Amino acid sequence: MHPFTITRVDDVEAAGSAVTNDAIARAVQGPDDTVFIAGGTTQLDLMRDGVWSPGTLVDISRLPLGEVEATDGLLVVGAAVTMAELARHPAVAGLDVLRDSLLLAASPQLRNMATVGGNVLQRTRCRYFRDPTVPQCNKRVPGSGCAAVEGTARTHAVLGVDAGCIAVHASDLAVALVALDARVRLHGPGGGRTVAVADLHVRADVDPARDNVLAPGELITHLEIPVPHARSGYLKVRDRASYEFALTSAAVVARLEDGVLAHVAIGLGGVGSVPWRATRAEDVLRGRRASLALFEEAAKAELEGAFMVPGTEFKPELARRTLVRQLRDVTEVTA
Ligand code: FAD
Ligand code: SF4
């Protein structure tokens, strides 16, 4: 591991300025030279593996961002709340899609360390991205090519990708958050702003080198999660029953009124370069009478035009089945 310095901050203003001051001072060394660290469960792996070697870490784990507040149909979750804390919070008990996206992720030990802010900003698990001995990776070395397109690509994405990068977004929580119309509160040197989780990440077919829209020094301070008047659920399909990333997943939030889908919102995981909001499927479903045939039509519409490479051909079909199954389970419509 390259040598680095670590700065601890205990107020939000200081956190942003620690990054920007240092980043400006070290600009000649590149934009990645100062980064935040929260639970460290992703950041330290990247540093140990030599994938990302910042000169300075700004430790934000002591910021006063560890509370969950539930008011007027809105959950406000501090970015430093751990995945385990949020999963067992009473306000999440009836929000199945959120709770299950947390409990089906990683392991109990990791969930005790990992923060929700770090979870939604985790970097891809693409094996070629995480191996600096591989020269071709447009995400790690812009303009170098993509080793995965011609390599082993079973776990990669089929939506929001092209031949330049097929990296999958790995967070389960972010998939649930897009289906919940959640937002992140950001604080940075330019002040505060709020961004929809659906707009937080950058698609690989837009810019593989950029994971998200955060400006240098910008910190996620809170998640804002509207509590829907609807049923919800999260289904995760993976190679083994625990401690594994999704091959495909579906987060569904839906409300039936007299058999008609009055509200439906869908996030898909394991298939997109970003937590995928399935707007095409939603358009097919919204306002129509729920049936298995309609669910099939919607899932087919969403996966149409998927970009496949050798190894990922199975993904659109698995994603289609995952979505149909979860629509059926959440709505309890069986015919
Ligand atoms: P850190 O490692 O501290 O930070 C991660 C990134 O986010 C860094 O780039 C950091 O700079 C940035 N960051 C952190 N907090 C903020 C903030 N508030 N504002 C701005 N930037 C910030 N995840 C899943 O969803 N599903 C899984 O099945 C799953 N399985 C896993 C299995 C293993 C073996 C491992 C190691 C991880 C797995 N994960 C999984 C990922 C895990 O959930 C994340 O590593 C964790 O949530 C990251 O949180 P952290 O607090 O440790 O972040
Ligand atoms: Fe790099 Fe993306 Fe290709 Fe993986 S899929 S090797 S992250 S460019």
Tab-separated table of C-alpha atoms and ligand atoms in Angstrom:
chain	number	residue	atom	x	y	z
A	1	MET	CA	0.000	0.000	0.000
A	2	HIS	CA	1.277	3.496	-0.863
A	3	PRO	CA	1.947	5.794	2.104
A	4	PHE	CA	-0.902	8.163	2.924
A	5	THR	CA	-1.899	10.642	5.597
A	6	ILE	CA	-5.201	10.607	7.430
A	7	THR	CA	-7.187	13.583	8.693
A	8	ARG	CA	-10.082	13.169	11.121
A	9	VAL	CA	-12.910	15.679	10.972
A	10	ASP	CA	-15.798	16.148	13.338
A	11	ASP	CA	-17.892	18.770	11.565
A	12	VAL	CA	-19.409	18.713	8.108
A	13	GLU	CA	-17.949	22.044	6.949
A	14	ALA	CA	-14.453	20.902	7.871
A	15	ALA	CA	-14.912	17.627	5.996
A	16	GLY	CA	-15.578	19.375	2.687
A	17	SER	CA	-12.799	21.904	3.109
A	18	ALA	CA	-10.295	19.234	4.179
A	19	VAL	CA	-10.828	17.539	0.847
A	20	THR	CA	-10.822	20.640	-1.304
A	21	ASN	CA	-7.886	22.360	0.395
A	22	ASP	CA	-5.829	19.254	0.138
A	23	ALA	CA	-7.035	18.485	-3.359
A	24	ILE	CA	-6.102	21.967	-4.536
A	25	ALA	CA	-2.684	21.766	-2.883
A	26	ARG	CA	-2.057	18.435	-4.523
A	27	ALA	CA	-3.802	19.123	-7.828
A	28	VAL	CA	-0.647	18.316	-9.732
A	29	GLN	CA	-0.878	14.756	-8.483
A	30	GLY	CA	-4.368	14.205	-9.857
A	31	PRO	CA	-7.949	14.582	-8.752
A	32	ASP	CA	-8.105	11.368	-6.733
A	33	ASP	CA	-5.461	12.397	-4.258
A	34	THR	CA	-7.802	13.092	-1.334
A	35	VAL	CA	-10.827	10.962	-0.564
A	36	PHE	CA	-13.271	10.411	2.274
A	37	ILE	CA	-13.281	7.225	4.284
A	38	ALA	CA	-16.273	6.101	6.376
A	39	GLY	CA	-16.453	2.397	7.400
A	40	GLY	CA	-13.501	1.698	5.102
A	41	THR	CA	-14.847	-1.671	3.901
A	42	THR	CA	-14.444	-0.733	0.225
A	43	GLN	CA	-11.929	2.084	0.327
A	44	LEU	CA	-9.240	0.123	2.174
A	45	ASP	CA	-9.554	-2.882	-0.186
A	46	LEU	CA	-9.008	-0.604	-3.169
A	47	MET	CA	-5.916	0.873	-1.532
A	48	ARG	CA	-4.521	-2.504	-0.447
A	49	ASP	CA	-4.948	-3.807	-3.991
A	50	GLY	CA	-3.210	-0.743	-5.464
A	51	VAL	CA	-6.295	0.247	-7.492
A	52	TRP	CA	-6.739	3.672	-5.940
A	53	SER	CA	-3.974	5.256	-3.876
A	54	PRO	CA	-5.005	8.630	-2.468
A	55	GLY	CA	-2.349	10.657	-0.664
A	56	THR	CA	-4.809	11.770	2.009
A	57	LEU	CA	-7.828	10.119	3.577
A	58	VAL	CA	-10.382	12.291	5.330
A	59	ASP	CA	-11.971	10.145	8.033
A	60	ILE	CA	-15.639	11.111	8.283
A	61	SER	CA	-16.707	8.333	10.648
A	62	ARG	CA	-16.947	10.755	13.603
A	63	LEU	CA	-19.200	13.258	11.911
A	64	PRO	CA	-22.529	13.703	13.714
A	65	LEU	CA	-24.409	11.920	10.925
A	66	GLY	CA	-25.442	8.790	12.812
A	67	GLU	CA	-29.157	9.415	13.399
A	68	VAL	CA	-32.336	8.118	11.754
A	69	GLU	CA	-35.339	10.468	11.967
A	70	ALA	CA	-38.852	9.503	10.913
A	71	THR	CA	-41.266	12.404	10.384
A	72	ASP	CA	-44.340	12.989	8.226
A	73	GLY	CA	-43.799	10.147	5.820
A	74	LEU	CA	-40.067	10.839	5.405
A	75	LEU	CA	-37.075	8.944	6.762
A	76	VAL	CA	-33.975	11.086	7.099
A	77	VAL	CA	-30.951	8.843	7.540
A	78	GLY	CA	-27.495	10.188	8.418
A	79	ALA	CA	-24.817	9.008	5.989
A	80	ALA	CA	-22.787	7.510	8.850
A	81	VAL	CA	-25.609	5.209	9.972
A	82	THR	CA	-24.426	1.647	9.428
A	83	MET	CA	-26.292	-0.831	7.258
A	84	ALA	CA	-27.022	-2.936	10.371
A	85	GLU	CA	-28.384	0.049	12.318
A	86	LEU	CA	-30.725	1.057	9.523
A	87	ALA	CA	-31.941	-2.507	8.921
A	88	ARG	CA	-33.004	-2.915	12.552
A	89	HIS	CA	-34.458	0.573	13.021
A	90	PRO	CA	-38.174	0.414	13.965
A	91	ALA	CA	-39.071	2.915	11.220
A	92	VAL	CA	-37.856	0.417	8.605
A	93	ALA	CA	-39.828	-2.541	9.973
A	94	GLY	CA	-42.711	-2.114	7.490
A	95	LEU	CA	-40.558	-1.016	4.580
A	96	ASP	CA	-39.628	-4.454	3.254
A	97	VAL	CA	-37.781	-3.269	0.154
A	98	LEU	CA	-35.374	-1.170	2.209
A	99	ARG	CA	-34.858	-3.651	5.040
A	100	ASP	CA	-34.299	-6.625	2.730
A	101	SER	CA	-31.898	-4.754	0.432
A	102	LEU	CA	-29.758	-4.175	3.532
A	103	LEU	CA	-30.075	-7.625	5.115
A	104	LEU	CA	-29.391	-9.477	1.852
A	105	ALA	CA	-26.134	-7.549	1.337
A	106	ALA	CA	-22.602	-8.503	2.399
A	107	SER	CA	-22.248	-10.209	5.832
A	108	PRO	CA	-23.286	-9.292	9.398
A	109	GLN	CA	-19.713	-8.202	10.205
A	110	LEU	CA	-19.525	-5.952	7.147
A	111	ARG	CA	-22.978	-4.501	7.796
A	112	ASN	CA	-21.827	-3.504	11.297
A	113	MET	CA	-18.946	-1.458	9.821
A	114	ALA	CA	-20.314	-0.275	6.492
A	115	THR	CA	-22.203	3.012	6.317
A	116	VAL	CA	-25.157	3.773	4.072
A	117	GLY	CA	-23.249	6.695	2.502
A	118	GLY	CA	-20.330	4.436	1.613
A	119	ASN	CA	-22.669	1.732	0.347
A	120	VAL	CA	-24.293	3.840	-2.352
A	121	LEU	CA	-20.865	5.158	-3.432
A	122	GLN	CA	-19.065	1.802	-3.501
A	123	ARG	CA	-17.062	1.171	-6.660
A	124	THR	CA	-17.635	-1.672	-9.085
A	125	ARG	CA	-16.498	-5.216	-8.305
A	126	CYS	CA	-15.288	-5.774	-11.907
A	127	ARG	CA	-12.288	-8.078	-11.478
A	128	TYR	CA	-10.282	-6.243	-14.151
A	129	PHE	CA	-10.920	-2.856	-12.523
A	130	ARG	CA	-9.704	-4.321	-9.222
A	131	ASP	CA	-6.521	-5.798	-10.713
A	132	PRO	CA	-4.027	-3.037	-11.557
A	133	THR	CA	-1.841	-5.535	-13.457
A	134	VAL	CA	-4.528	-5.547	-16.189
A	135	PRO	CA	-3.683	-2.644	-18.498
A	136	GLN	CA	-7.104	-2.254	-20.214
A	137	CYS	CA	-9.723	-0.646	-18.038
A	138	ASN	CA	-11.430	2.561	-19.113
A	139	LYS	CA	-12.661	3.159	-15.586
A	140	ARG	CA	-9.209	2.928	-13.989
A	141	VAL	CA	-7.127	4.191	-16.935
A	142	PRO	CA	-9.367	6.296	-19.219
A	143	GLY	CA	-8.846	5.491	-22.891
A	144	SER	CA	-7.116	2.140	-22.275
A	145	GLY	CA	-9.967	-0.131	-23.418
A	146	CYS	CA	-12.074	-2.713	-21.598
A	147	ALA	CA	-10.639	-6.115	-20.678
A	148	ALA	CA	-14.033	-7.458	-19.582
A	149	VAL	CA	-15.687	-7.172	-22.999
A	150	GLU	CA	-13.386	-9.866	-24.360
A	151	GLY	CA	-12.645	-11.532	-21.039
A	152	THR	CA	-14.729	-13.256	-18.387
A	153	ALA	CA	-17.910	-11.251	-18.063
A	154	ARG	CA	-20.492	-13.298	-16.218
A	155	THR	CA	-21.277	-10.783	-13.445
A	156	HIS	CA	-21.249	-7.694	-15.654
A	157	ALA	CA	-23.990	-5.297	-16.719
A	158	VAL	CA	-26.279	-5.358	-19.757
A	159	LEU	CA	-28.088	-2.008	-19.348
A	160	GLY	CA	-26.504	1.453	-19.516
A	161	VAL	CA	-23.313	-0.004	-20.974
A	162	ASP	CA	-21.461	-0.315	-24.272
A	163	ALA	CA	-18.192	-1.821	-25.478
A	164	GLY	CA	-16.258	0.847	-23.551
A	165	CYS	CA	-17.291	-0.481	-20.123
A	166	ILE	CA	-19.755	-3.104	-18.880
A	167	ALA	CA	-19.140	-2.635	-15.154
A	168	VAL	CA	-22.128	-3.384	-12.947
A	169	HIS	CA	-23.184	-1.156	-10.064
A	170	ALA	CA	-22.951	-3.320	-6.940
A	171	SER	CA	-25.073	-1.668	-4.229
A	172	ASP	CA	-28.314	-3.406	-3.238
A	173	LEU	CA	-29.398	-0.468	-1.100
A	174	ALA	CA	-29.159	1.976	-4.020
A	175	VAL	CA	-31.504	-0.245	-6.067
A	176	ALA	CA	-34.118	-0.056	-3.304
A	177	LEU	CA	-33.556	3.693	-2.973
A	178	VAL	CA	-34.294	4.407	-6.644
A	179	ALA	CA	-37.570	2.478	-6.335
A	180	LEU	CA	-38.419	4.582	-3.276
A	181	ASP	CA	-37.722	7.889	-5.063
A	182	ALA	CA	-35.074	8.618	-2.428
A	183	ARG	CA	-32.715	11.582	-2.516
A	184	VAL	CA	-29.272	12.339	-1.094
A	185	ARG	CA	-28.441	15.547	0.696
A	186	LEU	CA	-24.994	16.756	-0.307
A	187	HIS	CA	-22.753	19.296	1.342
A	188	GLY	CA	-19.631	20.671	-0.308
A	189	PRO	CA	-17.486	23.731	-0.738
A	190	GLY	CA	-20.213	25.263	-2.947
A	191	GLY	CA	-22.910	24.756	-0.271
A	192	GLY	CA	-25.703	22.217	-0.020
A	193	ARG	CA	-27.893	20.551	-2.638
A	194	THR	CA	-30.211	17.586	-2.970
A	195	VAL	CA	-29.965	15.014	-5.755
A	196	ALA	CA	-32.302	12.114	-6.552
A	197	VAL	CA	-30.530	8.773	-6.074
A	198	ALA	CA	-31.682	7.978	-9.617
A	199	ASP	CA	-29.469	10.879	-10.822
A	200	LEU	CA	-26.502	10.276	-8.499
A	201	HIS	CA	-24.549	7.763	-10.567
A	202	VAL	CA	-23.081	8.125	-14.059
A	203	ARG	CA	-23.855	5.426	-16.625
A	204	ALA	CA	-20.842	3.595	-18.061
A	205	ASP	CA	-22.018	4.323	-21.606
A	206	VAL	CA	-21.934	8.043	-20.758
A	207	ASP	CA	-18.540	8.176	-18.987
A	208	PRO	CA	-16.914	5.001	-17.652
A	209	ALA	CA	-14.290	6.976	-15.737
A	210	ARG	CA	-16.861	8.816	-13.625
A	211	ASP	CA	-18.880	6.902	-11.045
A	212	ASN	CA	-21.113	9.683	-9.742
A	213	VAL	CA	-21.986	13.368	-10.013
A	214	LEU	CA	-20.353	14.464	-6.746
A	215	ALA	CA	-18.040	17.471	-7.047
A	216	PRO	CA	-14.611	17.351	-5.337
A	217	GLY	CA	-15.116	17.734	-1.597
A	218	GLU	CA	-18.833	16.997	-1.756
A	219	LEU	CA	-20.113	14.809	1.035
A	220	ILE	CA	-23.353	12.844	1.335
A	221	THR	CA	-24.756	13.998	4.669
A	222	HIS	CA	-28.168	12.287	4.616
A	223	LEU	CA	-30.501	10.032	2.675
A	224	GLU	CA	-34.080	11.272	2.378
A	225	ILE	CA	-36.452	8.345	1.909
A	226	PRO	CA	-40.165	8.978	1.349
A	227	VAL	CA	-42.224	6.225	2.969
A	228	PRO	CA	-44.682	5.073	0.285
A	229	HIS	CA	-48.315	4.156	0.826
A	230	ALA	CA	-47.691	0.919	-0.971
A	231	ARG	CA	-46.409	-2.622	-0.533
A	232	SER	CA	-42.810	-3.339	-1.378
A	233	GLY	CA	-40.171	-6.046	-1.610
A	234	TYR	CA	-36.621	-6.831	-2.718
A	235	LEU	CA	-35.652	-10.058	-4.474
A	236	LYS	CA	-31.975	-10.856	-4.940
A	237	VAL	CA	-30.777	-13.722	-7.136
A	238	ARG	CA	-27.177	-14.789	-6.581
A	239	ASP	CA	-24.796	-17.721	-6.916
A	240	ARG	CA	-25.006	-18.625	-3.222
A	241	ALA	CA	-27.588	-17.851	-0.586
A	242	SER	CA	-25.536	-15.388	1.472
A	243	TYR	CA	-22.469	-13.153	1.325
A	244	GLU	CA	-22.704	-12.657	-2.425
A	245	PHE	CA	-23.431	-9.820	-4.829
A	246	ALA	CA	-26.544	-9.929	-7.017
A	247	LEU	CA	-26.616	-11.602	-10.397
A	248	THR	CA	-29.972	-9.885	-10.732
A	249	SER	CA	-32.285	-8.186	-8.271
A	250	ALA	CA	-35.613	-6.377	-8.312
A	251	ALA	CA	-36.930	-3.746	-5.919
A	252	VAL	CA	-40.661	-3.247	-6.379
A	253	VAL	CA	-42.948	-0.688	-4.732
A	254	ALA	CA	-46.578	-1.030	-5.812
A	255	ARG	CA	-50.140	-0.198	-4.797
A	256	LEU	CA	-53.208	-1.802	-6.340
A	257	GLU	CA	-56.566	-0.018	-6.342
A	258	ASP	CA	-59.423	-2.263	-7.491
A	259	GLY	CA	-56.904	-4.475	-9.254
A	260	VAL	CA	-55.304	-1.555	-11.123
A	261	LEU	CA	-51.688	-0.497	-10.566
A	262	ALA	CA	-52.222	2.965	-9.082
A	263	HIS	CA	-48.550	3.245	-8.095
A	264	VAL	CA	-45.551	1.271	-9.285
A	265	ALA	CA	-41.823	1.982	-9.012
A	266	ILE	CA	-39.069	-0.485	-9.880
A	267	GLY	CA	-35.323	-0.689	-9.360
A	268	LEU	CA	-33.204	-3.410	-10.950
A	269	GLY	CA	-29.821	-4.574	-9.634
A	270	GLY	CA	-27.043	-6.720	-11.068
A	271	VAL	CA	-27.845	-5.659	-14.629
A	272	GLY	CA	-27.102	-1.924	-14.851
A	273	SER	CA	-24.010	0.258	-14.712
A	274	VAL	CA	-26.101	2.333	-12.305
A	275	PRO	CA	-28.884	1.305	-9.903
A	276	TRP	CA	-31.413	0.865	-12.683
A	277	ARG	CA	-34.779	2.617	-12.542
A	278	ALA	CA	-37.011	0.523	-14.775
A	279	THR	CA	-39.044	3.368	-16.275
A	280	ARG	CA	-40.000	1.448	-19.415
A	281	ALA	CA	-41.547	-1.338	-17.340
A	282	GLU	CA	-43.273	1.214	-15.116
A	283	ASP	CA	-44.798	2.915	-18.179
A	284	VAL	CA	-46.259	-0.404	-19.320
A	285	LEU	CA	-47.698	-1.150	-15.864
A	286	ARG	CA	-48.964	2.190	-14.552
A	287	GLY	CA	-52.747	2.569	-14.543
A	288	ARG	CA	-53.386	-0.903	-15.961
A	289	ARG	CA	-55.071	-3.963	-14.497
A	290	ALA	CA	-52.440	-6.192	-12.890
A	291	SER	CA	-51.959	-9.652	-14.405
A	292	LEU	CA	-49.104	-12.042	-15.035
A	293	ALA	CA	-49.346	-11.312	-18.764
A	294	LEU	CA	-48.933	-7.590	-18.054
A	295	PHE	CA	-45.929	-8.251	-15.788
A	296	GLU	CA	-44.308	-10.295	-18.572
A	297	GLU	CA	-44.952	-7.516	-21.091
A	298	ALA	CA	-43.419	-4.904	-18.772
A	299	ALA	CA	-40.308	-6.937	-17.943
A	300	LYS	CA	-39.758	-7.708	-21.627
A	301	ALA	CA	-39.993	-4.012	-22.510
A	302	GLU	CA	-37.382	-3.087	-19.912
A	303	LEU	CA	-34.804	-5.618	-21.048
A	304	GLU	CA	-35.246	-5.036	-24.770
A	305	GLY	CA	-32.043	-3.834	-26.429
A	306	ALA	CA	-29.804	-5.112	-23.611
A	307	PHE	CA	-26.095	-5.022	-24.515
A	308	MET	CA	-24.649	-8.514	-24.154
A	309	VAL	CA	-21.170	-9.966	-24.513
A	310	PRO	CA	-20.148	-13.641	-24.327
A	311	GLY	CA	-20.926	-14.634	-20.744
A	312	THR	CA	-23.753	-12.195	-20.031
A	313	GLU	CA	-26.347	-13.572	-22.491
A	314	PHE	CA	-28.280	-15.178	-19.618
A	315	LYS	CA	-28.771	-11.909	-17.766
A	316	PRO	CA	-31.730	-10.307	-19.596
A	317	GLU	CA	-33.774	-13.495	-19.223
A	318	LEU	CA	-32.848	-13.904	-15.543
A	319	ALA	CA	-33.624	-10.228	-14.889
A	320	ARG	CA	-36.959	-10.556	-16.682
A	321	ARG	CA	-37.922	-13.543	-14.523
A	322	THR	CA	-36.700	-11.834	-11.343
A	323	LEU	CA	-38.862	-8.802	-12.044
A	324	VAL	CA	-41.977	-10.824	-12.923
A	325	ARG	CA	-41.587	-12.912	-9.771
A	326	GLN	CA	-41.199	-9.841	-7.576
A	327	LEU	CA	-44.145	-8.016	-9.166
A	328	ARG	CA	-46.212	-11.127	-8.483
A	329	ASP	CA	-45.047	-11.403	-4.862
A	330	VAL	CA	-45.589	-7.731	-4.009
A	331	THR	CA	-49.029	-7.479	-5.661
A	332	GLU	CA	-50.100	-11.063	-4.801
A	333	VAL	CA	-51.496	-11.306	-8.330
A	334	THR	CA	-51.152	-14.891	-9.549
A	335	ALA	CA	-53.013	-15.038	-12.859
B	1	FAD	P1	-15.983	3.279	2.593
B	1	FAD	O1	-15.221	2.057	2.153
B	1	FAD	O2	-15.437	4.039	3.756
B	1	FAD	O3	-16.185	4.272	1.374
B	1	FAD	C1	-16.656	3.830	0.120
B	1	FAD	C2	-16.578	4.984	-0.869
B	1	FAD	O4	-17.543	5.968	-0.557
B	1	FAD	C3	-15.241	5.719	-0.835
B	1	FAD	O5	-14.941	6.077	-2.144
B	1	FAD	C4	-15.497	6.939	0.029
B	1	FAD	O6	-14.665	8.000	-0.356
B	1	FAD	C5	-16.945	7.232	-0.276
B	1	FAD	N1	-17.747	7.766	0.843
B	1	FAD	C6	-18.086	7.084	1.964
B	1	FAD	N2	-18.966	7.821	2.680
B	1	FAD	C7	-19.169	8.982	2.003
B	1	FAD	C8	-19.984	10.132	2.214
B	1	FAD	N3	-20.780	10.243	3.283
B	1	FAD	N4	-19.952	11.128	1.302
B	1	FAD	C9	-19.139	11.040	0.206
B	1	FAD	N5	-18.343	9.964	-0.046
B	1	FAD	C10	-18.365	8.960	0.830
B	1	FAD	N6	-22.668	-4.276	-0.890
B	1	FAD	C11	-23.906	-4.566	-1.290
B	1	FAD	O7	-24.702	-3.651	-1.525
B	1	FAD	N7	-24.300	-5.859	-1.465
B	1	FAD	C12	-23.476	-6.907	-1.217
B	1	FAD	O8	-23.891	-8.062	-1.358
B	1	FAD	C13	-22.163	-6.632	-0.757
B	1	FAD	N8	-21.290	-7.638	-0.495
B	1	FAD	C14	-20.018	-7.317	-0.092
B	1	FAD	C15	-19.092	-8.350	0.127
B	1	FAD	C16	-17.792	-8.037	0.498
B	1	FAD	C17	-16.812	-9.146	0.745
B	1	FAD	C18	-17.399	-6.670	0.671
B	1	FAD	C19	-16.005	-6.319	1.078
B	1	FAD	C20	-18.308	-5.670	0.452
B	1	FAD	C21	-19.615	-5.973	0.056
B	1	FAD	N9	-20.532	-4.981	-0.214
B	1	FAD	C22	-21.794	-5.271	-0.619
B	1	FAD	C23	-20.106	-3.591	-0.188
B	1	FAD	C24	-20.263	-2.980	1.181
B	1	FAD	O9	-21.624	-2.871	1.498
B	1	FAD	C25	-19.583	-1.611	1.079
B	1	FAD	O10	-18.200	-1.874	1.093
B	1	FAD	C26	-19.924	-0.681	2.187
B	1	FAD	O11	-21.306	-0.418	2.249
B	1	FAD	C27	-19.199	0.650	2.010
B	1	FAD	O12	-19.432	1.450	3.152
B	1	FAD	P2	-18.204	2.036	3.977
B	1	FAD	O13	-18.770	2.926	5.028
B	1	FAD	O14	-17.290	0.958	4.461
B	1	FAD	O15	-17.509	2.904	2.847
B	2	SF4	FE1	-12.808	-1.530	-16.571
B	2	SF4	FE2	-15.426	-1.238	-16.963
B	2	SF4	FE3	-14.091	-2.857	-18.549
B	2	SF4	FE4	-14.382	-3.521	-15.963
B	2	SF4	S1	-16.006	-3.359	-17.457
B	2	SF4	S2	-12.509	-3.676	-17.211
B	2	SF4	S3	-14.403	-1.498	-15.003
B	2	SF4	S4	-13.777	-0.632	-18.371
